Structure formats: C-alpha cells, structure tokens
JSON list of C-alpha atoms in Angstrom, two decimals:
[
{"chain": "A", "resi": 1, "resn": "MET", "atom": "CA", "xyz": [-205.15, -112.91, 135.75]},
{"chain": "A", "resi": 2, "resn": "ASP", "atom": "CA", "xyz": [-204.04, -114.16, 139.02]},
{"chain": "A", "resi": 3, "resn": "GLU", "atom": "CA", "xyz": [-201.73, -111.96, 140.83]},
{"chain": "A", "resi": 4, "resn": "ARG", "atom": "CA", "xyz": [-198.34, -113.35, 139.96]},
{"chain": "A", "resi": 5, "resn": "GLU", "atom": "CA", "xyz": [-199.02, -112.68, 136.07]},
{"chain": "A", "resi": 6, "resn": "SER", "atom": "CA", "xyz": [-200.18, -109.02, 136.80]},
{"chain": "A", "resi": 7, "resn": "ARG", "atom": "CA", "xyz": [-196.87, -108.38, 138.69]},
{"chain": "A", "resi": 8, "resn": "PRO", "atom": "CA", "xyz": [-193.87, -107.22, 136.46]},
{"chain": "A", "resi": 9, "resn": "ARG", "atom": "CA", "xyz": [-190.61, -110.04, 135.92]},
{"chain": "A", "resi": 10, "resn": "TRP", "atom": "CA", "xyz": [-188.23, -107.49, 137.87]},
{"chain": "A", "resi": 11, "resn": "SER", "atom": "CA", "xyz": [-190.29, -107.81, 140.89]},
{"chain": "A", "resi": 12, "resn": "ILE", "atom": "CA", "xyz": [-190.27, -111.95, 141.22]},
{"chain": "A", "resi": 13, "resn": "GLY", "atom": "CA", "xyz": [-187.48, -112.86, 143.40]},
{"chain": "A", "resi": 14, "resn": "ILE", "atom": "CA", "xyz": [-186.09, -114.10, 146.68]},
{"chain": "A", "resi": 15, "resn": "ARG", "atom": "CA", "xyz": [-188.09, -112.99, 149.46]},
{"chain": "A", "resi": 16, "resn": "ARG", "atom": "CA", "xyz": [-186.87, -112.35, 152.94]},
{"chain": "A", "resi": 17, "resn": "PRO", "atom": "CA", "xyz": [-187.64, -114.39, 155.74]},
{"chain": "A", "resi": 18, "resn": "ARG", "atom": "CA", "xyz": [-190.48, -113.33, 158.27]},
{"chain": "A", "resi": 19, "resn": "SER", "atom": "CA", "xyz": [-187.85, -113.03, 160.78]},
{"chain": "A", "resi": 20, "resn": "LEU", "atom": "CA", "xyz": [-185.41, -110.71, 158.69]},
{"chain": "A", "resi": 21, "resn": "ARG", "atom": "CA", "xyz": [-188.96, -107.98, 157.59]},
{"chain": "A", "resi": 22, "resn": "ARG", "atom": "CA", "xyz": [-189.02, -104.76, 159.63]},
{"chain": "A", "resi": 23, "resn": "GLU", "atom": "CA", "xyz": [-191.89, -103.88, 160.67]},
{"chain": "A", "resi": 24, "resn": "PRO", "atom": "CA", "xyz": [-192.94, -99.96, 159.73]},
{"chain": "A", "resi": 25, "resn": "ALA", "atom": "CA", "xyz": [-193.49, -98.96, 163.19]},
{"chain": "A", "resi": 26, "resn": "ALA", "atom": "CA", "xyz": [-189.85, -100.33, 164.42]},
{"chain": "A", "resi": 27, "resn": "MET", "atom": "CA", "xyz": [-188.17, -98.63, 161.69]},
{"chain": "A", "resi": 28, "resn": "ASN", "atom": "CA", "xyz": [-190.00, -95.20, 162.75]},
{"chain": "A", "resi": 29, "resn": "SER", "atom": "CA", "xyz": [-188.75, -95.75, 166.24]},
{"chain": "A", "resi": 30, "resn": "GLN", "atom": "CA", "xyz": [-185.34, -96.62, 165.12]},
{"chain": "A", "resi": 31, "resn": "ALA", "atom": "CA", "xyz": [-185.30, -93.65, 162.73]},
{"chain": "A", "resi": 32, "resn": "GLY", "atom": "CA", "xyz": [-186.56, -91.18, 166.00]},
{"chain": "A", "resi": 33, "resn": "SER", "atom": "CA", "xyz": [-183.98, -92.17, 168.07]},
{"chain": "A", "resi": 34, "resn": "ILE", "atom": "CA", "xyz": [-181.54, -91.84, 165.45]},
{"chain": "A", "resi": 35, "resn": "ALA", "atom": "CA", "xyz": [-182.53, -88.54, 164.58]},
{"chain": "A", "resi": 36, "resn": "GLU", "atom": "CA", "xyz": [-182.39, -86.90, 168.19]},
{"chain": "A", "resi": 37, "resn": "ALA", "atom": "CA", "xyz": [-179.35, -88.03, 168.55]},
{"chain": "A", "resi": 38, "resn": "THR", "atom": "CA", "xyz": [-176.56, -85.08, 167.98]},
{"chain": "A", "resi": 39, "resn": "VAL", "atom": "CA", "xyz": [-172.93, -86.52, 167.04]},
{"chain": "A", "resi": 40, "resn": "ASP", "atom": "CA", "xyz": [-169.81, -84.32, 166.23]},
{"chain": "A", "resi": 41, "resn": "ALA", "atom": "CA", "xyz": [-168.46, -86.36, 163.98]},
{"chain": "A", "resi": 42, "resn": "THR", "atom": "CA", "xyz": [-164.83, -84.75, 164.94]},
{"chain": "A", "resi": 43, "resn": "GLU", "atom": "CA", "xyz": [-164.91, -86.37, 168.50]},
{"chain": "A", "resi": 44, "resn": "PRO", "atom": "CA", "xyz": [-162.62, -88.60, 169.25]},
{"chain": "A", "resi": 45, "resn": "HIS", "atom": "CA", "xyz": [-165.02, -91.63, 170.84]},
{"chain": "A", "resi": 46, "resn": "SER", "atom": "CA", "xyz": [-168.01, -91.23, 170.07]},
{"chain": "A", "resi": 47, "resn": "PRO", "atom": "CA", "xyz": [-170.61, -93.60, 170.60]},
{"chain": "A", "resi": 48, "resn": "ALA", "atom": "CA", "xyz": [-173.15, -93.57, 168.05]},
{"chain": "A", "resi": 49, "resn": "LEU", "atom": "CA", "xyz": [-170.94, -93.55, 165.32]},
{"chain": "A", "resi": 50, "resn": "THR", "atom": "CA", "xyz": [-169.78, -97.31, 165.62]},
{"chain": "A", "resi": 51, "resn": "LYS", "atom": "CA", "xyz": [-168.70, -97.82, 161.58]},
{"chain": "A", "resi": 52, "resn": "GLY", "atom": "CA", "xyz": [-165.26, -96.21, 160.49]},
{"chain": "A", "resi": 53, "resn": "ARG", "atom": "CA", "xyz": [-161.80, -96.74, 161.52]},
{"chain": "A", "resi": 54, "resn": "MET", "atom": "CA", "xyz": [-159.61, -95.59, 164.05]},
{"chain": "A", "resi": 55, "resn": "THR", "atom": "CA", "xyz": [-156.38, -93.97, 164.23]},
{"chain": "A", "resi": 56, "resn": "ALA", "atom": "CA", "xyz": [-153.45, -95.20, 166.33]},
{"chain": "A", "resi": 57, "resn": "ASN", "atom": "CA", "xyz": [-154.34, -92.51, 168.46]},
{"chain": "A", "resi": 58, "resn": "GLY", "atom": "CA", "xyz": [-157.81, -93.25, 169.20]},
{"chain": "A", "resi": 59, "resn": "ARG", "atom": "CA", "xyz": [-159.72, -90.38, 167.02]},
{"chain": "A", "resi": 60, "resn": "ARG", "atom": "CA", "xyz": [-161.30, -91.48, 163.86]},
{"chain": "A", "resi": 61, "resn": "SER", "atom": "CA", "xyz": [-159.58, -91.50, 160.49]},
{"chain": "A", "resi": 62, "resn": "LEU", "atom": "CA", "xyz": [-160.11, -88.98, 158.00]},
{"chain": "A", "resi": 63, "resn": "ASP", "atom": "CA", "xyz": [-161.69, -91.04, 155.19]},
{"chain": "A", "resi": 64, "resn": "SER", "atom": "CA", "xyz": [-164.30, -92.54, 157.82]},
{"chain": "A", "resi": 65, "resn": "ILE", "atom": "CA", "xyz": [-165.31, -88.97, 158.41]},
{"chain": "A", "resi": 66, "resn": "ARG", "atom": "CA", "xyz": [-165.43, -87.61, 155.03]},
{"chain": "A", "resi": 67, "resn": "PRO", "atom": "CA", "xyz": [-166.34, -90.38, 152.62]},
{"chain": "A", "resi": 68, "resn": "ARG", "atom": "CA", "xyz": [-165.88, -88.01, 149.60]},
{"chain": "A", "resi": 69, "resn": "VAL", "atom": "CA", "xyz": [-162.24, -87.85, 150.49]},
{"chain": "A", "resi": 70, "resn": "LEU", "atom": "CA", "xyz": [-161.86, -91.62, 150.32]},
{"chain": "A", "resi": 71, "resn": "GLY", "atom": "CA", "xyz": [-163.60, -91.22, 146.94]},
{"chain": "A", "resi": 72, "resn": "CYS", "atom": "CA", "xyz": [-161.19, -89.13, 145.80]},
{"chain": "A", "resi": 73, "resn": "LYS", "atom": "CA", "xyz": [-157.92, -91.20, 146.90]},
{"chain": "A", "resi": 74, "resn": "ASP", "atom": "CA", "xyz": [-159.31, -93.97, 144.46]},
{"chain": "A", "resi": 75, "resn": "LEU", "atom": "CA", "xyz": [-160.22, -92.20, 141.52]},
{"chain": "A", "resi": 76, "resn": "LEU", "atom": "CA", "xyz": [-156.68, -90.85, 141.67]},
{"chain": "A", "resi": 77, "resn": "ARG", "atom": "CA", "xyz": [-155.39, -94.44, 142.19]},
{"chain": "A", "resi": 78, "resn": "ASP", "atom": "CA", "xyz": [-157.74, -95.64, 139.33]},
{"chain": "A", "resi": 79, "resn": "ALA", "atom": "CA", "xyz": [-156.44, -92.61, 137.31]},
{"chain": "A", "resi": 80, "resn": "LYS", "atom": "CA", "xyz": [-152.79, -93.66, 137.63]},
{"chain": "A", "resi": 81, "resn": "ASN", "atom": "CA", "xyz": [-153.36, -97.43, 136.08]},
{"chain": "A", "resi": 82, "resn": "GLU", "atom": "CA", "xyz": [-151.52, -97.46, 133.00]},
{"chain": "A", "resi": 83, "resn": "SER", "atom": "CA", "xyz": [-153.73, -100.66, 131.60]},
{"chain": "A", "resi": 84, "resn": "LEU", "atom": "CA", "xyz": [-156.81, -97.92, 131.55]},
{"chain": "A", "resi": 85, "resn": "SER", "atom": "CA", "xyz": [-157.94, -95.97, 128.43]},
{"chain": "A", "resi": 86, "resn": "PRO", "atom": "CA", "xyz": [-156.54, -92.18, 128.49]},
{"chain": "A", "resi": 87, "resn": "HIS", "atom": "CA", "xyz": [-159.86, -91.51, 127.87]},
{"chain": "A", "resi": 88, "resn": "THR", "atom": "CA", "xyz": [-160.90, -92.96, 131.03]},
{"chain": "A", "resi": 89, "resn": "ARG", "atom": "CA", "xyz": [-157.55, -92.00, 133.32]},
{"chain": "A", "resi": 90, "resn": "TYR", "atom": "CA", "xyz": [-158.56, -87.89, 131.73]},
{"chain": "A", "resi": 91, "resn": "ARG", "atom": "CA", "xyz": [-162.22, -88.63, 133.74]},
{"chain": "A", "resi": 92, "resn": "LEU", "atom": "CA", "xyz": [-161.05, -90.12, 136.74]},
{"chain": "A", "resi": 93, "resn": "ALA", "atom": "CA", "xyz": [-158.04, -87.56, 137.16]},
{"chain": "A", "resi": 94, "resn": "LEU", "atom": "CA", "xyz": [-160.90, -84.68, 136.35]},
{"chain": "A", "resi": 95, "resn": "GLU", "atom": "CA", "xyz": [-163.35, -86.42, 139.10]},
{"chain": "A", "resi": 96, "resn": "CYS", "atom": "CA", "xyz": [-160.77, -86.43, 141.90]},
{"chain": "A", "resi": 97, "resn": "MET", "atom": "CA", "xyz": [-160.16, -83.04, 140.95]},
{"chain": "A", "resi": 98, "resn": "TYR", "atom": "CA", "xyz": [-163.67, -81.94, 141.05]},
{"chain": "A", "resi": 99, "resn": "LEU", "atom": "CA", "xyz": [-164.21, -84.05, 144.73]},
{"chain": "A", "resi": 100, "resn": "CYS", "atom": "CA", "xyz": [-161.74, -82.36, 146.05]},
{"chain": "A", "resi": 101, "resn": "CYS", "atom": "CA", "xyz": [-162.93, -78.96, 145.12]},
{"chain": "A", "resi": 102, "resn": "VAL", "atom": "CA", "xyz": [-167.01, -79.56, 146.43]},
{"chain": "A", "resi": 103, "resn": "GLU", "atom": "CA", "xyz": [-164.81, -80.86, 149.90]},
{"chain": "A", "resi": 104, "resn": "VAL", "atom": "CA", "xyz": [-163.18, -77.54, 149.74]},
{"chain": "A", "resi": 105, "resn": "VAL", "atom": "CA", "xyz": [-166.40, -75.45, 148.67]},
{"chain": "A", "resi": 106, "resn": "GLU", "atom": "CA", "xyz": [-168.44, -77.53, 151.54]},
{"chain": "A", "resi": 107, "resn": "ALA", "atom": "CA", "xyz": [-165.39, -76.23, 154.05]},
{"chain": "A", "resi": 108, "resn": "GLU", "atom": "CA", "xyz": [-165.90, -73.15, 152.87]},
{"chain": "A", "resi": 109, "resn": "GLY", "atom": "CA", "xyz": [-169.45, -73.17, 154.12]},
{"chain": "A", "resi": 110, "resn": "VAL", "atom": "CA", "xyz": [-171.16, -72.79, 151.18]},
{"chain": "A", "resi": 111, "resn": "THR", "atom": "CA", "xyz": [-173.89, -75.80, 150.53]},
{"chain": "A", "resi": 112, "resn": "VAL", "atom": "CA", "xyz": [-173.50, -78.00, 147.26]},
{"chain": "A", "resi": 113, "resn": "ASP", "atom": "CA", "xyz": [-177.14, -79.61, 147.45]},
{"chain": "A", "resi": 114, "resn": "ASP", "atom": "CA", "xyz": [-178.66, -76.83, 144.94]},
{"chain": "A", "resi": 115, "resn": "ILE", "atom": "CA", "xyz": [-175.77, -76.41, 142.39]},
{"chain": "A", "resi": 116, "resn": "ALA", "atom": "CA", "xyz": [-176.26, -78.51, 139.83]},
{"chain": "A", "resi": 117, "resn": "HIS", "atom": "CA", "xyz": [-172.70, -80.79, 139.16]},
{"chain": "A", "resi": 118, "resn": "PRO", "atom": "CA", "xyz": [-170.57, -80.73, 137.94]},
{"chain": "A", "resi": 119, "resn": "SER", "atom": "CA", "xyz": [-170.48, -76.70, 138.24]},
{"chain": "A", "resi": 120, "resn": "PHE", "atom": "CA", "xyz": [-168.28, -74.12, 137.14]},
{"chain": "A", "resi": 121, "resn": "LYS", "atom": "CA", "xyz": [-169.23, -72.43, 140.47]},
{"chain": "A", "resi": 122, "resn": "ILE", "atom": "CA", "xyz": [-167.34, -75.07, 142.57]},
{"chain": "A", "resi": 123, "resn": "LEU", "atom": "CA", "xyz": [-164.08, -74.43, 140.69]},
{"chain": "A", "resi": 124, "resn": "ASP", "atom": "CA", "xyz": [-165.01, -70.45, 141.23]},
{"chain": "A", "resi": 125, "resn": "VAL", "atom": "CA", "xyz": [-164.74, -70.83, 144.49]},
{"chain": "A", "resi": 126, "resn": "ALA", "atom": "CA", "xyz": [-162.59, -73.70, 145.39]},
{"chain": "A", "resi": 127, "resn": "ILE", "atom": "CA", "xyz": [-159.57, -72.80, 142.89]},
{"chain": "A", "resi": 128, "resn": "PRO", "atom": "CA", "xyz": [-158.77, -69.66, 144.90]},
{"chain": "A", "resi": 129, "resn": "ALA", "atom": "CA", "xyz": [-159.35, -71.53, 148.26]},
{"chain": "A", "resi": 130, "resn": "LEU", "atom": "CA", "xyz": [-156.85, -74.13, 147.09]},
{"chain": "A", "resi": 131, "resn": "GLN", "atom": "CA", "xyz": [-154.13, -71.25, 145.81]},
{"chain": "A", "resi": 132, "resn": "LEU", "atom": "CA", "xyz": [-153.19, -73.21, 143.06]},
{"chain": "A", "resi": 133, "resn": "PRO", "atom": "CA", "xyz": [-151.22, -71.47, 140.42]},
{"chain": "A", "resi": 134, "resn": "ASP", "atom": "CA", "xyz": [-153.51, -69.80, 137.31]},
{"chain": "A", "resi": 135, "resn": "ARG", "atom": "CA", "xyz": [-151.77, -72.04, 135.01]},
{"chain": "A", "resi": 136, "resn": "ASP", "atom": "CA", "xyz": [-153.38, -74.62, 137.52]},
{"chain": "A", "resi": 137, "resn": "SER", "atom": "CA", "xyz": [-156.58, -73.53, 137.43]},
{"chain": "A", "resi": 138, "resn": "VAL", "atom": "CA", "xyz": [-157.18, -72.57, 133.75]},
{"chain": "A", "resi": 139, "resn": "THR", "atom": "CA", "xyz": [-155.73, -76.72, 133.31]},
{"chain": "A", "resi": 140, "resn": "VAL", "atom": "CA", "xyz": [-158.73, -77.79, 136.12]},
{"chain": "A", "resi": 141, "resn": "ASP", "atom": "CA", "xyz": [-161.24, -75.13, 133.99]},
{"chain": "A", "resi": 142, "resn": "LEU", "atom": "CA", "xyz": [-160.50, -76.36, 130.73]},
{"chain": "A", "resi": 143, "resn": "LEU", "atom": "CA", "xyz": [-160.87, -80.33, 131.48]},
{"chain": "A", "resi": 144, "resn": "LEU", "atom": "CA", "xyz": [-164.29, -79.27, 132.98]},
{"chain": "A", "resi": 145, "resn": "TYR", "atom": "CA", "xyz": [-165.10, -77.61, 129.67]},
{"chain": "A", "resi": 146, "resn": "TRP", "atom": "CA", "xyz": [-164.19, -80.67, 127.78]},
{"chain": "A", "resi": 147, "resn": "SER", "atom": "CA", "xyz": [-165.76, -83.36, 130.02]},
{"chain": "A", "resi": 148, "resn": "GLN", "atom": "CA", "xyz": [-169.03, -81.03, 129.64]},
{"chain": "A", "resi": 149, "resn": "ARG", "atom": "CA", "xyz": [-168.58, -81.22, 125.83]},
{"chain": "A", "resi": 150, "resn": "SER", "atom": "CA", "xyz": [-168.44, -85.03, 125.68]},
{"chain": "A", "resi": 151, "resn": "SER", "atom": "CA", "xyz": [-165.50, -85.00, 123.14]},
{"chain": "A", "resi": 152, "resn": "PRO", "atom": "CA", "xyz": [-164.30, -88.07, 122.09]},
{"chain": "A", "resi": 153, "resn": "PHE", "atom": "CA", "xyz": [-161.07, -86.70, 122.00]},
{"chain": "A", "resi": 154, "resn": "VAL", "atom": "CA", "xyz": [-158.58, -85.79, 124.82]},
{"chain": "A", "resi": 155, "resn": "PRO", "atom": "CA", "xyz": [-156.86, -83.26, 125.66]},
{"chain": "A", "resi": 156, "resn": "ALA", "atom": "CA", "xyz": [-153.84, -81.70, 124.43]},
{"chain": "A", "resi": 157, "resn": "VAL", "atom": "CA", "xyz": [-152.13, -81.80, 128.61]},
{"chain": "A", "resi": 158, "resn": "PRO", "atom": "CA", "xyz": [-150.24, -85.35, 128.89]},
{"chain": "A", "resi": 159, "resn": "VAL", "atom": "CA", "xyz": [-152.39, -88.09, 131.24]},
{"chain": "A", "resi": 160, "resn": "THR", "atom": "CA", "xyz": [-149.46, -88.29, 133.51]},
{"chain": "A", "resi": 161, "resn": "ASP", "atom": "CA", "xyz": [-149.40, -84.12, 134.38]},
{"chain": "A", "resi": 162, "resn": "VAL", "atom": "CA", "xyz": [-153.21, -84.59, 134.72]},
{"chain": "A", "resi": 163, "resn": "CYS", "atom": "CA", "xyz": [-152.91, -87.18, 136.92]},
{"chain": "A", "resi": 164, "resn": "ASP", "atom": "CA", "xyz": [-149.93, -85.28, 138.72]},
{"chain": "A", "resi": 165, "resn": "LEU", "atom": "CA", "xyz": [-152.28, -81.99, 139.12]},
{"chain": "A", "resi": 166, "resn": "ALA", "atom": "CA", "xyz": [-154.83, -84.32, 141.02]},
{"chain": "A", "resi": 167, "resn": "GLU", "atom": "CA", "xyz": [-152.56, -85.44, 143.30]},
{"chain": "A", "resi": 168, "resn": "ARG", "atom": "CA", "xyz": [-151.34, -81.74, 144.23]},
{"chain": "A", "resi": 169, "resn": "ILE", "atom": "CA", "xyz": [-155.01, -80.77, 144.23]},
{"chain": "A", "resi": 170, "resn": "TYR", "atom": "CA", "xyz": [-155.40, -83.56, 146.64]},
{"chain": "A", "resi": 171, "resn": "ASP", "atom": "CA", "xyz": [-153.08, -82.63, 148.77]},
{"chain": "A", "resi": 172, "resn": "ALA", "atom": "CA", "xyz": [-153.93, -78.87, 148.71]},
{"chain": "A", "resi": 173, "resn": "MET", "atom": "CA", "xyz": [-157.38, -80.21, 149.88]},
{"chain": "A", "resi": 174, "resn": "LEU", "atom": "CA", "xyz": [-156.47, -81.88, 152.79]},
{"chain": "A", "resi": 175, "resn": "CYS", "atom": "CA", "xyz": [-154.68, -78.84, 153.99]},
{"chain": "A", "resi": 176, "resn": "ARG", "atom": "CA", "xyz": [-157.16, -76.73, 152.94]},
{"chain": "A", "resi": 177, "resn": "ILE", "atom": "CA", "xyz": [-159.76, -78.69, 155.19]},
{"chain": "A", "resi": 178, "resn": "GLY", "atom": "CA", "xyz": [-157.44, -79.44, 158.19]},
{"chain": "A", "resi": 179, "resn": "PHE", "atom": "CA", "xyz": [-156.25, -82.53, 157.93]},
{"chain": "A", "resi": 180, "resn": "VAL", "atom": "CA", "xyz": [-153.06, -82.10, 157.31]}
]
C-alpha cells in the first residue's frame, strides 16, 4: 500500500504552495516577540493592536476590546428575529444573558476558565452585581435550569419578555463594566 492510500480521506486535499508555508523556526520567533510585548487594550493608540474598529475620538471600540460583548449583541439581535422558532429564540436570548453574566464575573475579578459552563456559579456572582430585580433573577435561573434539562417544551415566559430581559441585562452589563 502506498503512502496516499494509507492516509485518511479527509487529509487529502489542496496543499499550500511552499511560498505560503511557514517554517517552525520562523513561527517560534514570531511567537516569542508577540509574547514579550505587553499591551494594555484600553490604550487609545496601542501599536501592537492592529485589528478592531476605532471610535470617533480615536479610542478602540468596545467590541474590539471585548469580543464576547459583540457576541452578546449578535445573539440578542438573532433572539429578536421572529422568523426563528420560539425554542431557538429562547436559547439565543439565554446565551446572550449568560455571556453578559460571564463578562460581569470577569470584570469582578473572578476567573471563569476553571468553571464548566453553563454554571449557576456565574449567575450567583453576576446577578447581584447587575442589581437586577428579584423577578428577573428568578427568570434567568429558571431559563438556565430549562436549558440544562434539554426540554422539548418552551418556558412559560413569553419569548418577547425574555428578549426584553436579555436587553436589560446587556445594558446593565455595559454599565457594570464601565462602557456606558
């Protein structure tokens, strides 16, 4: 059996031209110079940060500093899309709320890398920090419980109310992390 027959089918494909391939030594030297540079992402004109949008006053935009916030914005937009199924809209709104809570927890100085997601621990820290009313915090808890149970049924809360709650949490998160 030749080498080509012994490889799995998924590995056979178009290869990069040699001019576009990087040698391991070149990649290691680049990684070293990147790792040595310390960058404050809130600096107005950081030379090491070349991607992301700039605001009118020359500062980096929120979504280029915190990509999770941009994800929340996209999830919220999609949750409001009435052409999607109610089940999908509930899930998108919950994901938006949960990512907002993760952002708040990180802003509070708690590391989220060691936590298995989704987790009620995130909500235990974020909900009081966001200063949500009790009825909203109960709704978020119930939605997270619903998502973990993988129920084929939708929650009793109207999807428009859940989207409104997700928007309130998004706005509260922006205030809490200092961008409003």
